[in-house]
Short mmCIF file of C-alpha atoms and ligand atoms in Angstrom, two decimals:
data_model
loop_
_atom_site.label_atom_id
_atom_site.label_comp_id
_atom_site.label_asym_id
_atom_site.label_seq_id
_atom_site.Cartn_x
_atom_site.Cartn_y
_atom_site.Cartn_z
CA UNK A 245 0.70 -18.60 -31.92
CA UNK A 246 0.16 -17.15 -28.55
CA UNK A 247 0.27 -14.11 -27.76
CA UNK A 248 -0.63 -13.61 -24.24
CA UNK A 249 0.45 -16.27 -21.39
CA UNK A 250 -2.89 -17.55 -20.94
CA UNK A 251 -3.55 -18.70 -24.65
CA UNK A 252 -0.71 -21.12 -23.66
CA UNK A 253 -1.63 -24.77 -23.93
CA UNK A 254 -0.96 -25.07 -20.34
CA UNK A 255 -2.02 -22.36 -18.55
CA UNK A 256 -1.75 -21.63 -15.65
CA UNK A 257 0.85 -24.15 -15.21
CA UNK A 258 3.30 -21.61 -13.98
CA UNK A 259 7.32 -22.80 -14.25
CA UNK A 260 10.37 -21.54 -12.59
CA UNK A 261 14.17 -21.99 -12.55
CA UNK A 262 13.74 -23.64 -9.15
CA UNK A 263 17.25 -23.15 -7.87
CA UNK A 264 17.98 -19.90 -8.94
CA UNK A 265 14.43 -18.85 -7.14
CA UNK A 266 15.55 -21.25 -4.23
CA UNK A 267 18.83 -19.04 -3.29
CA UNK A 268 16.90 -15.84 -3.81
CA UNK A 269 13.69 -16.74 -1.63
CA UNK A 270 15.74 -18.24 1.25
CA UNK A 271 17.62 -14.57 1.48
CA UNK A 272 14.86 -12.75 1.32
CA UNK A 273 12.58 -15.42 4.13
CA UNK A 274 15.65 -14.68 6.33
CA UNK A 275 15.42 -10.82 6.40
CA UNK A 276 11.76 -11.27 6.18
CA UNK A 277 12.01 -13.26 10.34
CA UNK A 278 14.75 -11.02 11.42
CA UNK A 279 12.46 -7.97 10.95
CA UNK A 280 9.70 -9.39 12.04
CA UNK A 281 11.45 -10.64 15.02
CA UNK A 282 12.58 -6.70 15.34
CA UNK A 283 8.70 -5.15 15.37
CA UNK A 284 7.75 -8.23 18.03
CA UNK A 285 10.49 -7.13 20.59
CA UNK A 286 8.81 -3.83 20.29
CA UNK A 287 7.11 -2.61 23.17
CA UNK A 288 3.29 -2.58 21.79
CA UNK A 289 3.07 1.53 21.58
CA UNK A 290 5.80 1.34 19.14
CA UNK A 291 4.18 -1.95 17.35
CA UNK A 292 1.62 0.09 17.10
CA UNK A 293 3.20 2.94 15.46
CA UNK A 294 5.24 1.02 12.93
CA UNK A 295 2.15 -0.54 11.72
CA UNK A 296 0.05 2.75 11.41
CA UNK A 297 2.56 3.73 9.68
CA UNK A 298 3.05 1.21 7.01
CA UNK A 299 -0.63 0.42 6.42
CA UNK A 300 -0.89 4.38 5.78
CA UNK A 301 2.03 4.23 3.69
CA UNK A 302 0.38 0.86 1.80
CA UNK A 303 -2.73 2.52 1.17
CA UNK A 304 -1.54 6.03 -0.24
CA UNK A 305 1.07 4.77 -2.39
CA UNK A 306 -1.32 1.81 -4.01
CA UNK A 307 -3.83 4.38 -5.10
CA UNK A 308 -1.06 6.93 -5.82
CA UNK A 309 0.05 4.24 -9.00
CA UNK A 310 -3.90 4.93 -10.21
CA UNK A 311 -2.55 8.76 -9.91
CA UNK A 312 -5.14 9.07 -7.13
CA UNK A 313 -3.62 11.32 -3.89
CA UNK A 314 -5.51 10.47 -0.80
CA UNK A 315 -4.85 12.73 1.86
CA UNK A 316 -2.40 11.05 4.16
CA UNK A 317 -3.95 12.42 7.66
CA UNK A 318 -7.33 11.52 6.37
CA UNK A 319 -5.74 7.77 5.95
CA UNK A 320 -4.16 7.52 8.75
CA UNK A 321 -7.42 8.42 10.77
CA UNK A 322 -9.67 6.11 9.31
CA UNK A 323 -6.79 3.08 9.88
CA UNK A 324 -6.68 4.05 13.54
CA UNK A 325 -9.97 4.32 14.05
CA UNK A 326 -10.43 1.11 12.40
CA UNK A 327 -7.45 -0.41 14.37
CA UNK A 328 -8.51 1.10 17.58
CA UNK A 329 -6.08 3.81 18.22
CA UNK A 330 -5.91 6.21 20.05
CA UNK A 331 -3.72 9.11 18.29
CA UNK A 332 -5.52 12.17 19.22
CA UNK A 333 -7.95 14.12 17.07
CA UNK A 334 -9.20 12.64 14.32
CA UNK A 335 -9.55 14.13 10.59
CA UNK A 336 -13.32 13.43 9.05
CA UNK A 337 -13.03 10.69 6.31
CA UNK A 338 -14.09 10.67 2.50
CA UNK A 339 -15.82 7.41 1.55
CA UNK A 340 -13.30 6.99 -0.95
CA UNK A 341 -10.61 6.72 1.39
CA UNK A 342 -12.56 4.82 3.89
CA UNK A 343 -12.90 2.15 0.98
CA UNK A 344 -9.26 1.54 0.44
CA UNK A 345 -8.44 1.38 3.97
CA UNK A 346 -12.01 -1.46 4.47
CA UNK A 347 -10.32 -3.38 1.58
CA UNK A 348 -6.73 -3.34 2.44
CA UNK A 349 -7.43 -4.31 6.34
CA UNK A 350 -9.86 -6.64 5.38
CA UNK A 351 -7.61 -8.37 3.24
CA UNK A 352 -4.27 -8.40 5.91
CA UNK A 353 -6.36 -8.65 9.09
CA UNK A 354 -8.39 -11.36 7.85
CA UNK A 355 -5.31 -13.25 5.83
CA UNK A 356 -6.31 -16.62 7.51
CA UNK A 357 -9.91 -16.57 5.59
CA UNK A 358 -10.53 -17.79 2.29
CA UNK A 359 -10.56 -15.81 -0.74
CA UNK A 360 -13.83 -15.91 -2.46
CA UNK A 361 -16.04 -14.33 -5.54
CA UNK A 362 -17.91 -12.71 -2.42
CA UNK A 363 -15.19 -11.08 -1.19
CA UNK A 364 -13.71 -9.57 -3.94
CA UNK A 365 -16.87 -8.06 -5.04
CA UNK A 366 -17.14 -6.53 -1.39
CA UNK A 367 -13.48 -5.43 -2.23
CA UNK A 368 -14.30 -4.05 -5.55
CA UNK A 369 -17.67 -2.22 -4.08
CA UNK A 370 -15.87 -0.36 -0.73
CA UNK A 371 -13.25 0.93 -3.92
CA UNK A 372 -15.53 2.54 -6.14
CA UNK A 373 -18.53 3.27 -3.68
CA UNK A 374 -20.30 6.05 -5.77
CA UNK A 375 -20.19 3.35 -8.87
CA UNK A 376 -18.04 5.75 -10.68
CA UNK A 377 -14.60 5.85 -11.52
CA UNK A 378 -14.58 9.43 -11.97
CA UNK A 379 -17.36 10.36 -14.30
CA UNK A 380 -17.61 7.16 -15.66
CA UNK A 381 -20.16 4.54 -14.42
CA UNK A 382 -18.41 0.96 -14.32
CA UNK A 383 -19.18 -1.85 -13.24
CA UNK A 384 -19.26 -2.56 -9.66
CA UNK A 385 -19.02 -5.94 -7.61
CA UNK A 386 -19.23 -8.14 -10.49
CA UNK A 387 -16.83 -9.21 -12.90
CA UNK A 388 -16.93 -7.16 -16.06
CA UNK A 389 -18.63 -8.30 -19.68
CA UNK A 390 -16.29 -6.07 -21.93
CA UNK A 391 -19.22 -4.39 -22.68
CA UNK A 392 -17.42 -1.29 -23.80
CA UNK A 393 -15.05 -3.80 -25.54
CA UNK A 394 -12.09 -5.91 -24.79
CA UNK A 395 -10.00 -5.43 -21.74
CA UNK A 396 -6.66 -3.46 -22.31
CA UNK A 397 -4.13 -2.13 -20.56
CA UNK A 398 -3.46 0.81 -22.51
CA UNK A 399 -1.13 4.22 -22.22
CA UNK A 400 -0.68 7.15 -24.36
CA UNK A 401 -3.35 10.37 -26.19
CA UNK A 402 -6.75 8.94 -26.89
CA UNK A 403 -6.55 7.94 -30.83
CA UNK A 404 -2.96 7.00 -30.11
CA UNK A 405 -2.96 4.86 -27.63
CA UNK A 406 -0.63 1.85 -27.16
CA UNK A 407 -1.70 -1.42 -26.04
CA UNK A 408 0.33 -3.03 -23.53
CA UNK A 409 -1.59 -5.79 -22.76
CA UNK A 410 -5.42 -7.49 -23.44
CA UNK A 411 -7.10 -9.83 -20.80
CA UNK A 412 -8.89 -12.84 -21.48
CA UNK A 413 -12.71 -11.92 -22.93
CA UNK A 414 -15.27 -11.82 -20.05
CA UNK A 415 -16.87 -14.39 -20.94
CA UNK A 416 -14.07 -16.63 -19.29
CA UNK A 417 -13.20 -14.57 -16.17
CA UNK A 418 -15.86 -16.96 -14.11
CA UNK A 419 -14.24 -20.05 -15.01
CA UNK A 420 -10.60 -18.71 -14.50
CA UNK A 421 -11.48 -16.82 -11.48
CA UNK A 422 -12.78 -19.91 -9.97
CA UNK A 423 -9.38 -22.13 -10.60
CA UNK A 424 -7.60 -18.73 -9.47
CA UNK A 425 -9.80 -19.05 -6.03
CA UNK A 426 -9.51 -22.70 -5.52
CA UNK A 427 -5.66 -22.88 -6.02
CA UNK A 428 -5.45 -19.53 -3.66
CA UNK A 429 -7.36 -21.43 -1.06
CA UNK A 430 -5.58 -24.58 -1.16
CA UNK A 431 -2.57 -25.76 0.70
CA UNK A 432 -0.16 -26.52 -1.62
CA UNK A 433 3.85 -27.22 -0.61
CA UNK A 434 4.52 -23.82 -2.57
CA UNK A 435 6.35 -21.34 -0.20
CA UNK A 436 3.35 -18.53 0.73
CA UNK A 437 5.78 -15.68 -0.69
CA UNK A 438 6.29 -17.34 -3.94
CA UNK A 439 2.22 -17.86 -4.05
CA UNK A 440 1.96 -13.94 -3.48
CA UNK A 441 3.88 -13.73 -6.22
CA UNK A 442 2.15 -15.89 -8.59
CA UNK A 443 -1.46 -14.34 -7.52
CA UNK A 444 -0.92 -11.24 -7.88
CA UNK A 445 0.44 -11.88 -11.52
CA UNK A 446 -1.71 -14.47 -11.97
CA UNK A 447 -5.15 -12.02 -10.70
CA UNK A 448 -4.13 -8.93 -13.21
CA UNK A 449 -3.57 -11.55 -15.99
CA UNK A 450 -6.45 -12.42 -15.49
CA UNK A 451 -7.92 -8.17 -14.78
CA UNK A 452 -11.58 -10.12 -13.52
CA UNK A 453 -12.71 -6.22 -12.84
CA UNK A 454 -13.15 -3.42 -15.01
CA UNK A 455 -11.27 -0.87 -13.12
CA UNK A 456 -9.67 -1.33 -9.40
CA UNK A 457 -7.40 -4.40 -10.63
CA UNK A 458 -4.02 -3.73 -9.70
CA UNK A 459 -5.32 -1.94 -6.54
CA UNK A 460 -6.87 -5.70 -5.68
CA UNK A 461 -4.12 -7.30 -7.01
CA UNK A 462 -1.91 -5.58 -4.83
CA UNK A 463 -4.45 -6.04 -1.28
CA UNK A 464 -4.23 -9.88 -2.38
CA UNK A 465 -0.38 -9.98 -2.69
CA UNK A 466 -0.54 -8.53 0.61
CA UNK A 467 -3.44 -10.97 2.14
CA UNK A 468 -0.64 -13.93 0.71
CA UNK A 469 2.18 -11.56 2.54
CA UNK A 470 0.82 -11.89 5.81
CA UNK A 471 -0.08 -15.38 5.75
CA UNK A 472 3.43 -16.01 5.19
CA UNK A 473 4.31 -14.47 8.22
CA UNK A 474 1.33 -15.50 9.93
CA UNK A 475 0.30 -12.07 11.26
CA UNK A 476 -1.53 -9.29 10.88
CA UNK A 477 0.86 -6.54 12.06
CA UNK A 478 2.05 -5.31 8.81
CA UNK A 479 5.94 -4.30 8.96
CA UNK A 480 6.36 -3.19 5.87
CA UNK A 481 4.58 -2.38 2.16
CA UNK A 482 5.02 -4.00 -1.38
CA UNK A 483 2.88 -1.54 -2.89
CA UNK A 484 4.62 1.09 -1.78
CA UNK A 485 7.96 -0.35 -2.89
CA UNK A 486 6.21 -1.18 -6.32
CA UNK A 487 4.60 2.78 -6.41
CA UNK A 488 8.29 3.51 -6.40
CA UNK A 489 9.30 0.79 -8.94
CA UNK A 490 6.13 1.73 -11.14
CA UNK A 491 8.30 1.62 -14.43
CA UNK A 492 9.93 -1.75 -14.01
CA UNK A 493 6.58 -3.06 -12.44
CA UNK A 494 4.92 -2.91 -15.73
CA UNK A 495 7.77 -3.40 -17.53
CA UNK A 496 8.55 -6.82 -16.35
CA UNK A 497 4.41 -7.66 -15.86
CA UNK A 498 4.46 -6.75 -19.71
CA UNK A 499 7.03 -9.14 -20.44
CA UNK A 500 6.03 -11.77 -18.34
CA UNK A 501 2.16 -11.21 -19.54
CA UNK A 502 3.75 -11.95 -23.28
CA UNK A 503 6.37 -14.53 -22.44
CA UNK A 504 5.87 -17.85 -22.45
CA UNK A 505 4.70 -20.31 -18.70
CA UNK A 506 8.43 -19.72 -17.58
CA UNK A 507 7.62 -16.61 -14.54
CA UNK A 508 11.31 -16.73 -13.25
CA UNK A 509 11.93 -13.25 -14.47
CA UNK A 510 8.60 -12.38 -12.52
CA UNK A 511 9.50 -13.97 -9.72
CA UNK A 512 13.18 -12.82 -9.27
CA UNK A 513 11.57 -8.74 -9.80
CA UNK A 514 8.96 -9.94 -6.89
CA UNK A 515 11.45 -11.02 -4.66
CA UNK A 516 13.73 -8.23 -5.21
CA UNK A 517 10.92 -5.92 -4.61
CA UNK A 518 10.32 -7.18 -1.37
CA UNK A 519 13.48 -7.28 -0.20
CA UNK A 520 13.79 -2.96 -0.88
CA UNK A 521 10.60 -2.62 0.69
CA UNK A 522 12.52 -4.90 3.85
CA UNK A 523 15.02 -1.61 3.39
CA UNK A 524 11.76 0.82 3.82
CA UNK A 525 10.79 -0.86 6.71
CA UNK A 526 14.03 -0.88 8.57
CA UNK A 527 13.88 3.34 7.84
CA UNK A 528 10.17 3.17 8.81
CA UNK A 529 10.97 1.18 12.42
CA UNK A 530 13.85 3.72 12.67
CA UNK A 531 11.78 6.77 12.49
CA UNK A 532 8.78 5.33 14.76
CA UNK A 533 11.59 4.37 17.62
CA UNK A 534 13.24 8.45 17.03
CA UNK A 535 9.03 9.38 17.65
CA UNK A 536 8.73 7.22 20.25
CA UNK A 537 11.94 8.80 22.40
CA UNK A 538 10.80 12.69 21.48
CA UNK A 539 7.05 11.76 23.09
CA UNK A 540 8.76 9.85 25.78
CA UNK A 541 11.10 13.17 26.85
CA UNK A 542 7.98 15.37 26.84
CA UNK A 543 5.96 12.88 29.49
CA UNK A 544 4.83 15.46 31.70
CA UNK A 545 4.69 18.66 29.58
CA UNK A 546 1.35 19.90 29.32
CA UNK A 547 0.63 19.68 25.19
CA UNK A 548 -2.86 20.26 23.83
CA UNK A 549 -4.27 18.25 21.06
CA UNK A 550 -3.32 21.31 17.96
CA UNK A 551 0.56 20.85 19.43
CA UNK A 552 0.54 17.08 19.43
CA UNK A 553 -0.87 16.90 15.85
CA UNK A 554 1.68 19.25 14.63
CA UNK A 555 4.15 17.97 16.19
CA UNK A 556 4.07 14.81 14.77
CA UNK A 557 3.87 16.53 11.23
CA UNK A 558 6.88 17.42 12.44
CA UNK A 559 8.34 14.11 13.45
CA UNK A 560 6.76 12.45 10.43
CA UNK A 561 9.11 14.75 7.75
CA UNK A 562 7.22 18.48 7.29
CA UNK A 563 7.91 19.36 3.69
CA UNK A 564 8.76 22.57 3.33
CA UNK A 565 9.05 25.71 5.84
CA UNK A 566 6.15 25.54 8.34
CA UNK A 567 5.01 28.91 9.07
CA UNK A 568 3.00 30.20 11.47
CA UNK A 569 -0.20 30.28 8.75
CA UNK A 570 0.34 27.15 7.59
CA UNK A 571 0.19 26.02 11.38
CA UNK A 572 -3.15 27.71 11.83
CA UNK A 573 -4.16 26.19 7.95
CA UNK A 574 -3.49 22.35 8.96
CA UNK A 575 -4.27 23.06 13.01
CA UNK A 576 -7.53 24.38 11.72
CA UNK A 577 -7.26 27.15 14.13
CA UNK A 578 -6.58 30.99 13.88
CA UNK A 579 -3.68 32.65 13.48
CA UNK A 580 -3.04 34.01 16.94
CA UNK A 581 -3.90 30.81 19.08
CA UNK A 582 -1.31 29.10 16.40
CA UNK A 583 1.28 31.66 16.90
CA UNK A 584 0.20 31.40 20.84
CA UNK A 585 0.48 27.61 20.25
CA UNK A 586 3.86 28.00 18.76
CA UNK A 587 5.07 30.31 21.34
CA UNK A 588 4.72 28.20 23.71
CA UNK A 589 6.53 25.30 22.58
CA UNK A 590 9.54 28.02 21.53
CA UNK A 591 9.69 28.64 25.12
CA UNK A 592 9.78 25.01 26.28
CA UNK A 593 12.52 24.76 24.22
CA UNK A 594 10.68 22.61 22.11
CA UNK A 595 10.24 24.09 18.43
CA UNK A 596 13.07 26.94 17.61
CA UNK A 597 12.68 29.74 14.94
CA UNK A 598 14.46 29.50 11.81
CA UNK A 599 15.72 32.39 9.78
CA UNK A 600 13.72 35.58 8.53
CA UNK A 601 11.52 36.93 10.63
CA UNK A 602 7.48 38.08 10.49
CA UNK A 603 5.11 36.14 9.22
CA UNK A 604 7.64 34.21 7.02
CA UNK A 605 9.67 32.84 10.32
CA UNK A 606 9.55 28.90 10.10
CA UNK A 607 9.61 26.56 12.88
CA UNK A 608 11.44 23.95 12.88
CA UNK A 609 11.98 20.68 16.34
CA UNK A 610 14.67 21.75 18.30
CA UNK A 611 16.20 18.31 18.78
CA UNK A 612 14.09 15.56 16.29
CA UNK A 613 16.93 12.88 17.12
CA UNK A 614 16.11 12.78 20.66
N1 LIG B 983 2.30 -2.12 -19.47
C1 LIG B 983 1.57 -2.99 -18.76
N2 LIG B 983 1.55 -4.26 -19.11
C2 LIG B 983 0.83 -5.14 -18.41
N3 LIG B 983 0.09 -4.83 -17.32
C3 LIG B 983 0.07 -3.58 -16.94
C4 LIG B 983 0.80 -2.59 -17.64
N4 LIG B 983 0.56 -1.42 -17.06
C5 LIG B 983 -0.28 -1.68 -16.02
N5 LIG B 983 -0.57 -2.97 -15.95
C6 LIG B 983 -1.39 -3.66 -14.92
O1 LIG B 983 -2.68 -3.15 -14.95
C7 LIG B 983 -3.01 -2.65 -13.65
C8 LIG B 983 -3.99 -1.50 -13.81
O2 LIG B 983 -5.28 -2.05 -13.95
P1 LIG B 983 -6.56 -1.24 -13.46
O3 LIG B 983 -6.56 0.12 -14.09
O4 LIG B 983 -7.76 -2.10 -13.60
O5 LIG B 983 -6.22 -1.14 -11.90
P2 LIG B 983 -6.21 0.11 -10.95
O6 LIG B 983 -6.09 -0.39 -9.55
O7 LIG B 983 -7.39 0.99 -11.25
O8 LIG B 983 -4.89 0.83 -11.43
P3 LIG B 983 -3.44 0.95 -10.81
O9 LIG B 983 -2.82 -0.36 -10.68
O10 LIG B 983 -2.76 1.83 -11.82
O11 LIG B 983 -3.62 1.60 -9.46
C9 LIG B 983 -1.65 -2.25 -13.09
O12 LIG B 983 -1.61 -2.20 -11.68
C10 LIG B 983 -0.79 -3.36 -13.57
O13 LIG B 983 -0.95 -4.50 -12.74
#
């Protein structure tokens, strides 16, 4: 009997309760133009923004589900950079971070181009560019052999651990990855959301890599997003949406990976998914128009690079009480041209003091909304 999806006779014949998944995708295609049609009548500055924003967003919270924190300014740099931006100094860049953000523009700026074997291996090699997942060596650009034994998903104390889920042996990933590829690359009827749903279950059933899958998985769901809008101006992020779902991600992936070729469950989660992340977005476009108006009021008002940046920390949702030394810790600058820094902006009205008093004083915008 099988256990797994793919020992099914007919995989990867994928089937689906086609009405049920007919009323749900034509709800969710209909929020997914009216947004879209919001970020277009955008002036470009705040196009911009938005997008920054949610490809920053996309990258941090896909490797936050590996439990890996990139630093968010050090993101957002590298994207704008990348993007050609122009948002004021910009923070030096780890080649780990650099490799997420190569992979997941790649994948949504060049939507349009096929996905091949060489491309996924250029994926898999900007991820992991020392050749190490941490301190272990893996294998890197190439599909793995199970060397160090068969492919599972597993959670739980070493000795103990549970197993979740175990990929096809290695020794088929070619062959599968190749009818994967072809059926990507082809223009089939299917609606381009459904088909982002279906690869990315369909690539992690498969797990071609030995580490870095559900990051790819996740840059190729996207790559099918944005051809099914037929742009590269991200609005929103599925990965961060599923970061936030993580427990009912695997859940359902679980169940799916050990049901039987029927992926409505799958499919219905996917769509659902996307439409919350729709919700994200509409907070996202929200706060960029709020940033947008508070830059707009200060045209004029001499600001020097240190204010800007912290400013926008500011604007962006400051965690915590920013004091005067953590103003000099993230301006990289020293304590009195922060305070001087701060001072000034007190006395345009800008910032205001909160509470206490000394070096615990925070700082908080005067008027954010505006
Ligand atoms: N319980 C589970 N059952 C089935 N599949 C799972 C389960 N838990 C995780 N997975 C899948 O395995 C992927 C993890 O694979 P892998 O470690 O190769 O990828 P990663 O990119 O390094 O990790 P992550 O997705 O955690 O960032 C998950 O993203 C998910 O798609």
């Amino acid at each position: 009997m099988a256990r797994y999806i793919y020992q099914h006779a007919d995989w990867p014949g994928f089937q689906w309760d086609k009405d049920t998944i007919a009323h749900e995708l034509a709800a969710v295609r209909h929020r997914q133009g009216r947004l879209l049609g919001r970020m277009e009548s955008l002036g470009f500055d705040f196009r911009s923004e938005a997008v920054l924003q949610t490809l920053t967003d996309d990258v941090i919270k896909s490797s936050e589900i590996e439990g890996e924190n990139l630093d968010r300014e050090q993101v957002r740099s590298s994207i704008a950079r990348r993007l050609g931006m122009d948002i004021g100094a910009l923070a030096p860049v780890d080649r780990d971070v650099e490799g997420v953000v190569e992979m997941m523009l790649d994948a949504t700026r060049q939507y349009a181009d096929p996905l091949t074997e060489e491309r996924l291996f250029a994926w898999h090699a900007a991820l992991f560019p020392t050749g190490r997942n941490g301190m272990s060596r893996i294998l890197v650009g190439e599909w793995r052999d199970d060397g160090t034994g068969p492919m599972q998903v597993v959670s739980g104390p070493v000795g103990r651990e549970k197993v979740h889920y175990e990929a096809p042996t290695a020794s088929r990933v070619p062959a599968e990855m190749q009818v994967f590829l072809n059926w990507c690359n082809a223009g089939q009827a299917l609606d381009p959301v459904l088909k982002a749903a279906i690869a990315h279950l369909w690539f992690v059933t498969i797990h071609p890599f030995e580490d870095g899958n559900g990051r790819m998985a996740r840059a190729i769901g996207d790559l099918m997003l944005a051809r099914s809008e037929q742009t590269d101006q991200r609005f929103y992020s599925l990965s961060a949406q599923i970061r936030q779902e993580r427990k009912d991600y695997y859940a359902i992936l679980e169940a799916t990976q050990k049901g039987d070729m029927d992926i409505t469950s799958w499919l219905h989660w996917f769509l659902g998914a996307l439409d919350r992340a729709f919700d994200r977005a509409e907070l996202v476009l929200g706060k960029v128009i709020q940033k947008a108006r508070f830059w707009d009021n200060l045209v004029g008002q001499s600001i020097n690079d240190r204010q800007r940046l912290m400013l926008n920390r500011l604007l962006d949702g400051f965690e915590g009480k920013l004091t005067s030394s953590k103003w000099a810790k993230l301006a990289k600058t020293s304590p009195d041209t922060a305070l001087r820094d701060i001072n000034d902006l007190v006395s345009h009205g800008i910032l205001v003091r909160e509470a206490a008093g000394g070096r615990s004083t925070s700082y908080v915008l005067a008027r954010p909304e505006t």
